[in-house]
XYZ file of C-alpha atoms in Angstrom:
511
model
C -20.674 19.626 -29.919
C -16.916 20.464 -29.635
C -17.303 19.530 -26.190
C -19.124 16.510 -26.491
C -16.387 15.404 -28.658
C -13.708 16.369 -26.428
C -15.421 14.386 -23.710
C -15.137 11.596 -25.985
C -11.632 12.004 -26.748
C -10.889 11.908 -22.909
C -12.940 8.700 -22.410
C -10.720 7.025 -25.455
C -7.473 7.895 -24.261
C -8.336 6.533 -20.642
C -9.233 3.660 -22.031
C -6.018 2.990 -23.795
C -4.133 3.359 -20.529
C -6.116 1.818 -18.042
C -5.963 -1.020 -21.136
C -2.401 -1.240 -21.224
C -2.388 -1.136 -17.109
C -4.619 -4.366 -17.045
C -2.905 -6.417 -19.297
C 0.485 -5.856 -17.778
C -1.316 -6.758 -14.203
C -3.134 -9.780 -16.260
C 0.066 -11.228 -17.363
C 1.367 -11.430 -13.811
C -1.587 -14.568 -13.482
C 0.751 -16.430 -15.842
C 3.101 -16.792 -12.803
C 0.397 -19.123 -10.833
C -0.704 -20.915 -13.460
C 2.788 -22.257 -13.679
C 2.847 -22.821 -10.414
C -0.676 -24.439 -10.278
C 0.487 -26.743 -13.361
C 4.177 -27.651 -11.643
C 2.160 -28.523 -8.375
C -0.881 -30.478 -10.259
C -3.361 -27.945 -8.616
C -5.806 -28.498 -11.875
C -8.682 -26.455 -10.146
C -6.505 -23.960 -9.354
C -5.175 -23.504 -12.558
C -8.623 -23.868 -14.135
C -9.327 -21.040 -11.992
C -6.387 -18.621 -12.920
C -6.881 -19.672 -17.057
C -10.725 -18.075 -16.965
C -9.742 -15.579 -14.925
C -6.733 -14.351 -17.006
C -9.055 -14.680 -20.261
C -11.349 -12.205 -18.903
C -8.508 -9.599 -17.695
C -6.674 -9.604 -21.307
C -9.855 -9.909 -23.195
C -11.168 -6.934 -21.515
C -7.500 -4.991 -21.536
C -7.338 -5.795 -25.155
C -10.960 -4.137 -26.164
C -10.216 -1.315 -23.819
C -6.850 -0.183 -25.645
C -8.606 -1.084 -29.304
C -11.062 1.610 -27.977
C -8.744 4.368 -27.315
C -6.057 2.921 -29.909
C -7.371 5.933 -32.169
C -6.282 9.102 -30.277
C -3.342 8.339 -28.916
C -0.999 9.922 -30.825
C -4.011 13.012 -31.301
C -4.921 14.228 -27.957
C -2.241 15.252 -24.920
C -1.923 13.405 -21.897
C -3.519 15.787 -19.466
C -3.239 15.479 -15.165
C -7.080 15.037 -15.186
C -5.970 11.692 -17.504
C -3.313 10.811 -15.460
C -5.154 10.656 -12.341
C -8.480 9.240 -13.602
C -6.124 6.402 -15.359
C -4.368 5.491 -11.786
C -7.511 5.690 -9.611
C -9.822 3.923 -12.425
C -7.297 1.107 -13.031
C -7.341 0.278 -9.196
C -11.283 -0.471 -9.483
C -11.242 -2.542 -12.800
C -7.871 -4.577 -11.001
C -9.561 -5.332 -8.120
C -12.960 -6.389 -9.507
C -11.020 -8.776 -11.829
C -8.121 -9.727 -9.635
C -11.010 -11.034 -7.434
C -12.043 -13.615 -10.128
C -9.378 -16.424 -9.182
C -10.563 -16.180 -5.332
C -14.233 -16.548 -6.432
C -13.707 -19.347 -8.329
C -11.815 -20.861 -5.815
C -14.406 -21.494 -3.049
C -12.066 -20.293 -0.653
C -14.501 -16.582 0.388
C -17.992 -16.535 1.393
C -18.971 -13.646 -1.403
C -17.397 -11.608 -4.468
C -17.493 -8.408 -2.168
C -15.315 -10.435 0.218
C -12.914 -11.569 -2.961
C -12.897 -8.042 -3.818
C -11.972 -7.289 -0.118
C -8.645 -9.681 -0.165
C -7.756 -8.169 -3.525
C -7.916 -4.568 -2.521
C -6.303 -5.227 0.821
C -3.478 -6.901 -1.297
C -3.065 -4.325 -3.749
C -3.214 -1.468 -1.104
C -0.504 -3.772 1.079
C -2.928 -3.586 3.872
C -3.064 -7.458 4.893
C -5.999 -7.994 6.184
C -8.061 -10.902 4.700
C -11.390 -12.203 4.700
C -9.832 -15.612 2.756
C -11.128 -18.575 4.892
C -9.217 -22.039 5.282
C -5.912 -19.819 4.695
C -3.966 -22.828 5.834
C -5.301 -24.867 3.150
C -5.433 -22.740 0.468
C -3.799 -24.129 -3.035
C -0.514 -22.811 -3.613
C -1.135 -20.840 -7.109
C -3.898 -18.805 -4.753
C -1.710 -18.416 -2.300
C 1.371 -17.297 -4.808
C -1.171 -14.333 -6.657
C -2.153 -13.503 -3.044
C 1.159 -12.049 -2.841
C 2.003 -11.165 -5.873
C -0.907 -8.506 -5.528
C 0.794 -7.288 -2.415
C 3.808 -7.203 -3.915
C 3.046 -5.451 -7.269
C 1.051 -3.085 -5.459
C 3.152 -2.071 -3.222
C 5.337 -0.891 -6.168
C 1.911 0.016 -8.245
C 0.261 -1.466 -10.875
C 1.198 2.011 -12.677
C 4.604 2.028 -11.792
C 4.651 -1.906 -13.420
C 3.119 -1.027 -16.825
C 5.405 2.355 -17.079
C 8.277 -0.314 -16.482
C 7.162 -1.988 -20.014
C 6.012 0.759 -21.608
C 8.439 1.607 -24.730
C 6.096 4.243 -26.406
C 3.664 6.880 -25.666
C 4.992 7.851 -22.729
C 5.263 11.522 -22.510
C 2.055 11.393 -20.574
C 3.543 8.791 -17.798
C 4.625 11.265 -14.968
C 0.735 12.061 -14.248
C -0.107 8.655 -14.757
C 2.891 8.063 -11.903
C 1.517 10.940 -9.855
C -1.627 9.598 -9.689
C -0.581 6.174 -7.951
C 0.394 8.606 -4.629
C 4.159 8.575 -5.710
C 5.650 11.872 -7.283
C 9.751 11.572 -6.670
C 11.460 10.939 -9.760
C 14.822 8.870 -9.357
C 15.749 10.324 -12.534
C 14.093 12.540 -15.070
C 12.653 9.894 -17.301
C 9.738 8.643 -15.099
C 10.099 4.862 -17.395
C 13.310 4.578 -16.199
C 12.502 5.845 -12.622
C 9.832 3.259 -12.662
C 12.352 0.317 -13.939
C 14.592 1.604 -10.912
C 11.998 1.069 -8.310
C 11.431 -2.130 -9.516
C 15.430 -3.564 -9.936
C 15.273 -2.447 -6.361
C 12.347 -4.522 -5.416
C 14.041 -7.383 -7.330
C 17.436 -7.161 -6.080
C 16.260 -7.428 -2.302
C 13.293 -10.032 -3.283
C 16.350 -12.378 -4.739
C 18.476 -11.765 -1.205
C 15.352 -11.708 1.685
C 14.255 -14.493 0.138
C 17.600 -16.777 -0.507
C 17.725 -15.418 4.136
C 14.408 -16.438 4.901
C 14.980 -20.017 2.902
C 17.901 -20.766 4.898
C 16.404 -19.779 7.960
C 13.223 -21.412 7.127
C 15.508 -24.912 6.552
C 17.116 -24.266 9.854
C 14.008 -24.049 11.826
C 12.815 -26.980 10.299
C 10.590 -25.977 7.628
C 11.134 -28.869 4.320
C 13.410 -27.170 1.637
C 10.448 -26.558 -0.966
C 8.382 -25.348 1.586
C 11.210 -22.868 2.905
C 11.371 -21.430 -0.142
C 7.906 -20.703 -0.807
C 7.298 -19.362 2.757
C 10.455 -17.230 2.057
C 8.870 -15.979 -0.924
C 5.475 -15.330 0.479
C 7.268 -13.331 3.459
C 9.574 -11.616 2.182
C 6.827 -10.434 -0.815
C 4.547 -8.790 2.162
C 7.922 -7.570 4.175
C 9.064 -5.415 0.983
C 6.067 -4.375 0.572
C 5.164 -3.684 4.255
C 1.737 -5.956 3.333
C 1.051 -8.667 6.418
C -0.430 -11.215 4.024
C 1.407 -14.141 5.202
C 0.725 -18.482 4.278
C -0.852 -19.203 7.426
C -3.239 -18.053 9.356
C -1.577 -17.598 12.267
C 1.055 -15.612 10.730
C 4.453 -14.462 11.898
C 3.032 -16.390 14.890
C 3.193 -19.623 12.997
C 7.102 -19.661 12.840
C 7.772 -19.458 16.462
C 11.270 -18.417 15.601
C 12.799 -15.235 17.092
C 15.573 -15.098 14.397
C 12.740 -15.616 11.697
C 11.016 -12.806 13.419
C 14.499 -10.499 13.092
C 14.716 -10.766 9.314
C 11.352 -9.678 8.614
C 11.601 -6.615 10.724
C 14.795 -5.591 8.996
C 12.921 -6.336 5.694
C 9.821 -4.145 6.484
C 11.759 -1.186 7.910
C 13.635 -1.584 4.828
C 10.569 -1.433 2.742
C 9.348 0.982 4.475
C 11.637 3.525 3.526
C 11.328 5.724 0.489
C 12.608 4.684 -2.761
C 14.997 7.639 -3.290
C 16.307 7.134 -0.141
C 17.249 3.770 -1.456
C 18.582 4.550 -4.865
C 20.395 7.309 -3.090
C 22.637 4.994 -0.831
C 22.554 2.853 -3.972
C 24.454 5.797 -5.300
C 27.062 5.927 -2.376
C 25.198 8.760 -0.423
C 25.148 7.190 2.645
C 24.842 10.053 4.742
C 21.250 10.513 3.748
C 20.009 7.597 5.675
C 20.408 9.931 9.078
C 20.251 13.001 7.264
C 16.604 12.772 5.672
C 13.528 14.348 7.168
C 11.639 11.073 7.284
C 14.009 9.100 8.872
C 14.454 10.982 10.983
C 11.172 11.546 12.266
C 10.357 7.804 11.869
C 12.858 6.583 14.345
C 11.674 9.748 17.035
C 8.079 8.458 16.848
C 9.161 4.447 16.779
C 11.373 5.444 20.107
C 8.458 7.343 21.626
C 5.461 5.003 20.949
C 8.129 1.775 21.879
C 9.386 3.530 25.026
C 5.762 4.341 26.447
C 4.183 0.777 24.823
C 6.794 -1.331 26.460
C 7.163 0.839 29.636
C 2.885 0.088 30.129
C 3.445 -3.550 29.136
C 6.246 -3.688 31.646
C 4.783 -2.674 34.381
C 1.148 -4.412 33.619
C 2.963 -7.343 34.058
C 2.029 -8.498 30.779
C 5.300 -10.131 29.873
C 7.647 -11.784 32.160
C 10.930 -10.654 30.395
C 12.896 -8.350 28.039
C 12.507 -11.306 24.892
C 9.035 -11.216 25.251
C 8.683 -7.933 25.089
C 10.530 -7.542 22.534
C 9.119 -10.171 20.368
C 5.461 -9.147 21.093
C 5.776 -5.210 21.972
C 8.429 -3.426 19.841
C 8.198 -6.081 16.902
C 3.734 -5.168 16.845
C 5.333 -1.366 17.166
C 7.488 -1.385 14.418
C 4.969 -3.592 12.434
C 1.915 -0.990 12.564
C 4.548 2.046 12.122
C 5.812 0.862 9.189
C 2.104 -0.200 8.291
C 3.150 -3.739 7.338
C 0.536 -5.765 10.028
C 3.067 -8.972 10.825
C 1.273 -10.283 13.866
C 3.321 -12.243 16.286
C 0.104 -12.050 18.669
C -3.472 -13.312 18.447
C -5.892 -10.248 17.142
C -8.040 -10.660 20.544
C -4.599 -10.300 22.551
C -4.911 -7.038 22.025
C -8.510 -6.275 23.330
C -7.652 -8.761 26.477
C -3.988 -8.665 27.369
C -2.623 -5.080 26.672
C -5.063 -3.092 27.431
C -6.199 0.540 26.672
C -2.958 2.876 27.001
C -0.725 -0.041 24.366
C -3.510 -0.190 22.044
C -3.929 3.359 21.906
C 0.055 4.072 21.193
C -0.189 1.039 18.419
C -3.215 3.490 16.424
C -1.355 6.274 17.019
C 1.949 4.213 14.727
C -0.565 3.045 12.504
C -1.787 6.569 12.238
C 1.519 8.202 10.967
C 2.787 5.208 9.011
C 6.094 5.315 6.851
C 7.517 6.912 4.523
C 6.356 8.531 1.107
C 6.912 7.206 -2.316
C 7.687 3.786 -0.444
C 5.370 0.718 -0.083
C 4.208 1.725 3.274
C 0.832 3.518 4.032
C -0.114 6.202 6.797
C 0.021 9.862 6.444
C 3.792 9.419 5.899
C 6.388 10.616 8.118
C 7.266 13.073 5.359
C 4.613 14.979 6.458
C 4.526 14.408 10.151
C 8.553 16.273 9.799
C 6.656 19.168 7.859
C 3.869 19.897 10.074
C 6.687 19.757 13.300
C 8.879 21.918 10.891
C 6.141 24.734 10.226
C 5.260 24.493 13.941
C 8.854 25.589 14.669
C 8.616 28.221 11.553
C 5.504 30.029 12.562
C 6.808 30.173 16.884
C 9.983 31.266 15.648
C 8.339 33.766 13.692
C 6.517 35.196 16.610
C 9.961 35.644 18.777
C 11.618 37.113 15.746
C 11.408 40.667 15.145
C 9.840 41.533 11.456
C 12.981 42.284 9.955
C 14.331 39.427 10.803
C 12.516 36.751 8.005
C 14.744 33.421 8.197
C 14.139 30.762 5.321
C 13.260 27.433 6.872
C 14.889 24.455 5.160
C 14.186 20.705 5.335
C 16.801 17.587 4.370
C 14.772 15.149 1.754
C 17.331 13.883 -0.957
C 17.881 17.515 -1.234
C 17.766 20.734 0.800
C 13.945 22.351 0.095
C 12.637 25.341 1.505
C 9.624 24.989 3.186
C 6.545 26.910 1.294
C 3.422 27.485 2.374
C 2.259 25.582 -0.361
C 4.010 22.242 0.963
C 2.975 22.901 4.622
C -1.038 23.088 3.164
C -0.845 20.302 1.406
C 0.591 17.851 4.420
C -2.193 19.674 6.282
C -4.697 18.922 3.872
C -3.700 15.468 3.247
C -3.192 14.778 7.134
C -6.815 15.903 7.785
C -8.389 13.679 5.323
C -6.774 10.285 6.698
C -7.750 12.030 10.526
C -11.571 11.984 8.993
C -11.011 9.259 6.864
C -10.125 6.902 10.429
C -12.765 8.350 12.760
C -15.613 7.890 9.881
C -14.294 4.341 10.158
C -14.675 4.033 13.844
C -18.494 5.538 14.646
C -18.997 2.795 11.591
C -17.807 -0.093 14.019
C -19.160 1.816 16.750
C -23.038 1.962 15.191
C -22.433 -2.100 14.562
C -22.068 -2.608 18.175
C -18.685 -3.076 18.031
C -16.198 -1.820 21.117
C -15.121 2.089 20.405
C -11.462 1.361 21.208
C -11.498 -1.898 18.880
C -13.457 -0.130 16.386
C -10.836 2.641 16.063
C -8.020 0.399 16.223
C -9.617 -1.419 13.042
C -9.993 2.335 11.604
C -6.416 2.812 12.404
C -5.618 -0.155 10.408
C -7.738 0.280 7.264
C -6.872 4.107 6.855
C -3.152 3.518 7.582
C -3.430 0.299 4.946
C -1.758 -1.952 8.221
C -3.382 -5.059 8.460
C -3.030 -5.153 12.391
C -6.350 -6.682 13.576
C -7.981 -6.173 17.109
C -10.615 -9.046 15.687
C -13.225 -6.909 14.161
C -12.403 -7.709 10.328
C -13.683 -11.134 9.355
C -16.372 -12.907 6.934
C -19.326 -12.415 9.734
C -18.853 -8.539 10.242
C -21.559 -6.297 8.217
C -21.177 -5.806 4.678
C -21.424 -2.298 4.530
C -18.397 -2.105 7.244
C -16.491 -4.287 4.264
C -17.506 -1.925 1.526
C -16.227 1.140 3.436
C -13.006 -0.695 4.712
C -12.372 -1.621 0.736
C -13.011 2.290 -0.075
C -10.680 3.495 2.956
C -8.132 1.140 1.911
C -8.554 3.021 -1.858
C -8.237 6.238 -1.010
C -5.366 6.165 1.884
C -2.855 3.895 -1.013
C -3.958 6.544 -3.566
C -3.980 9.362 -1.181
C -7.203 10.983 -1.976
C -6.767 13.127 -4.700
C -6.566 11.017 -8.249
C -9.739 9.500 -6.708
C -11.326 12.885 -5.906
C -10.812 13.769 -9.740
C -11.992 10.592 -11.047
C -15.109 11.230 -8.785
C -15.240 14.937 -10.230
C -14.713 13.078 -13.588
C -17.647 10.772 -13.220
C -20.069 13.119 -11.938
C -18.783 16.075 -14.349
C -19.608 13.511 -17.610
C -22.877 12.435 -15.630
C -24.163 16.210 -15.487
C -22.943 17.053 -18.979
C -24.357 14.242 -20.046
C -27.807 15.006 -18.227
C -27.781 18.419 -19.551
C -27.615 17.563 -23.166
C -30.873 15.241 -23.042
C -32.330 17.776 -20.837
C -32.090 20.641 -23.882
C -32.587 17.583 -26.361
């Protein structure tokens, strides 16, 4: 009985939490309802006023639920973890509502899609007549990308004034464990004056550029917006369909690169040059390894395009090689490029170096997705440990050391773990690509796709779209999950679910 009760306790205290996560996310609808009213868009703000009913309503009775226990039971990492990974499903499933309602996708599983892909910053979207698509839609589009690429989590904890002595494995759970400072609320208010400071300034660039390339002042500044919301937060969703594409504008083109490198870096890297240490920028592990694998990948992806004859000059190049390079390493999926260019135009060898960016991704604790160049310097650093370790006589036992904010010794521990996590985005991506490949689709374009999902990208090869099979789009949604959460707050609300289930089936079974 003790148990049962326990159980019960657990479910209560979730529910508080994942409560207090959905009405923070619900209150971010208020933002294009406004917009929907200012614009007269009266369907669309029909739309966003159900849709944000539901979402509080259902917040509301979720935190009355667990209001009880609180204060009574401990915030445990089994919590933490099942909060993150179950607020992600409930988000997504009412995020969706507003694109339902809207007309604008063929299904709920493909609303569902657009949300997850927003929320995960992946970019791809199933969203039909995108060009045409009512500007309050189009501002929670990227809002979701936005807020997600910070975390839902990482929002509420920004708000949260009480209870918060559980928050760090609430935080952990959302695949983000550095801690700016050691109060995780304020850690999570940092990330987000960050996020604000450089929304205010890459937007007020891309409006003036917009204005200068001709775009109308109010529709500058809500393309700004839009772009410089998936930039940040390395997400690809973009106002038109054609995308970067649409601007024809190289220095357009130039600001969002420096904006999604930008985002792409980790957040204590940030608030560390914030701080005046601006040494770290070359110093850090990740950096470092990003701009070794964005030189390599470039070098041999332009050097192919080069000599294919695929481009006739340098510009071009640049425009459509390095800026696609830098856009799938840094996992934000800006096309500048139609998707079937890739398939007809570049060729095997490009396309191959392109999955192998969106493979390794950016860096950790940042918007990006990927396995994290982190990790990539870890696994190259215990490669190093263990051959140096075979020269080396056996007295001789030197302590290997990695820069990241700080000087850490490399433990086994940390070199299992990158391993581990490395391994399950590896199986993760070619699950995804015998999928496409059973459809019919291409192997090379099916793993590119793969690439994209599991590294949350956005980069399209033209697989993705309302016509492809539905169970493909239910196990791009749950790829896109688990590489933003990075496997393991989902594996222990899975362990959760099934755990309850059995207990649960147990007890009737002796009843």
């Amino acid at each position: 009985m003790k148990k049962i009760i326990k159980s019960y306790d657990d479910i209560k205290i979730i529910n508080f939490y994942v409560g207090y996560v959905v009405i923070g996310t619900a209150c971010l609808m208020l933002i294009p309802i406004i917009t929907s009213l200012m614009f007269k868009e009266w369907s669309a703000l029909l739309d966003f006023v159900i849709s944000i009913s539901i979402a509080l309503s259902l917040g509301t009775l979720l935190m009355f639920t667990g209001r009880s226990k609180i204060d009574k039971v401990k915030v445990q990492w089994k919590h933490g973890l099942v909060i993150a990974s179950s607020s992600w499903i409930i988000l997504t499933l009412l995020c969706a509502v507003p694109y339902e309602l809207s007309g604008n996708t063929q299904s709920f599983l493909d609303a569902c899609f657009d949300v997850m892909s927003g929320f995960t910053t992946t970019g791809l979207s199933l969203t039909q007549n995108l060009d045409h698509l009512s500007l309050g839609l189009n501002m929670w589009r990227h809002i979701i990308t936005f807020v997600g690429g910070q975390g839902m989590v990482v929002l509420a904890l920004s708000f949260m004034v009480n209870h918060t002595l559980g928050a760090y494995k609430m935080y952990v759970g959302e695949g983000k464990d550095v801690e700016l400072v050691p109060n995780v609320k304020n850690t999570a208010r940092i990330i987000w004056k960050i996020s604000v400071v450089y929304l205010i300034v890459g937007t007020l660039m891309l409006w003036i550029d917009g204005m200068f390339i001709g775009l109308k002042p109010v529709s500058a500044f809500f393309h700004a917006l839009f772009i410089f919301m998936s930039a940040w937060s390395t997400g690809g969703f973009a106002p038109m369909s054609q995308n970067i594409l649409y601007y024809h504008s190289l220095s357009y083109e130039l600001l969002t690169m420096i904006f999604f490198i930008i985002g792409s870096l980790n957040f204590a890297l940030h608030y560390a040059v914030w701080q005046g240490n601006k040494k770290e920028v070359y110093k850090n592990i990740e950096t470092q390894s990003f701009f070794i694998t964005v030189l390599i990948i470039s070098f041999f992806t332009v050097l192919k395009l080069t000599n294919s004859g695929v481009y006739s000059n340098g510009i071009s190049v640049f425009r459509k090689g390095v800026y696609t390079v830098l856009s799938a390493h840094t996992t934000t999926g800006f096309g500048t490029l139609y998707a079937r260019q890739f398939a007809t135009e570049w060729g095997d060898f490009p396309v191959i170096m392109i999955i192998i960016a969106m493979l390794i991704g950016g860096s950790a604790c940042s918007t990006a997705g990927g396995f994290k160049g982190l990790r990539v310097g870890i696994v190259f650093k215990s490669i190093i440990s263990e051959v140096s370790k075979l020269l080396n006589s056996d007295r001789k036992i030197k302590v290997f050391k990695f820069h990241h904010i700080k000087e850490i010794i490399l433990g086994d521990g940390m070199v299992k773990s990158a391993y581990i996590i490395i391994t399950c985005y590896i199986i993760l991506f070619f699950i995804g690509t015998a999928l496409g490949t059973y459809y019919g689709y291409p192997v090379l374009s099916s793993a590119f796709e793969a690439a994209s999902i599991t590294g949350n990208v956005g980069l399209s090869i033209g697989v993705t779209s309302p016509s492809m099979p539905s169970v493909m789009k239910i196990y791009y949604i749950i790829a896109m999950y688990l590489g933003r959460l990075e496997f393991i707050s989902v594996f222990v609300l899975i362990g959760a679910t099934f755990g309850g289930i059995k207990k649960l089936w147990l007890r009737l079974l002796k009843q």
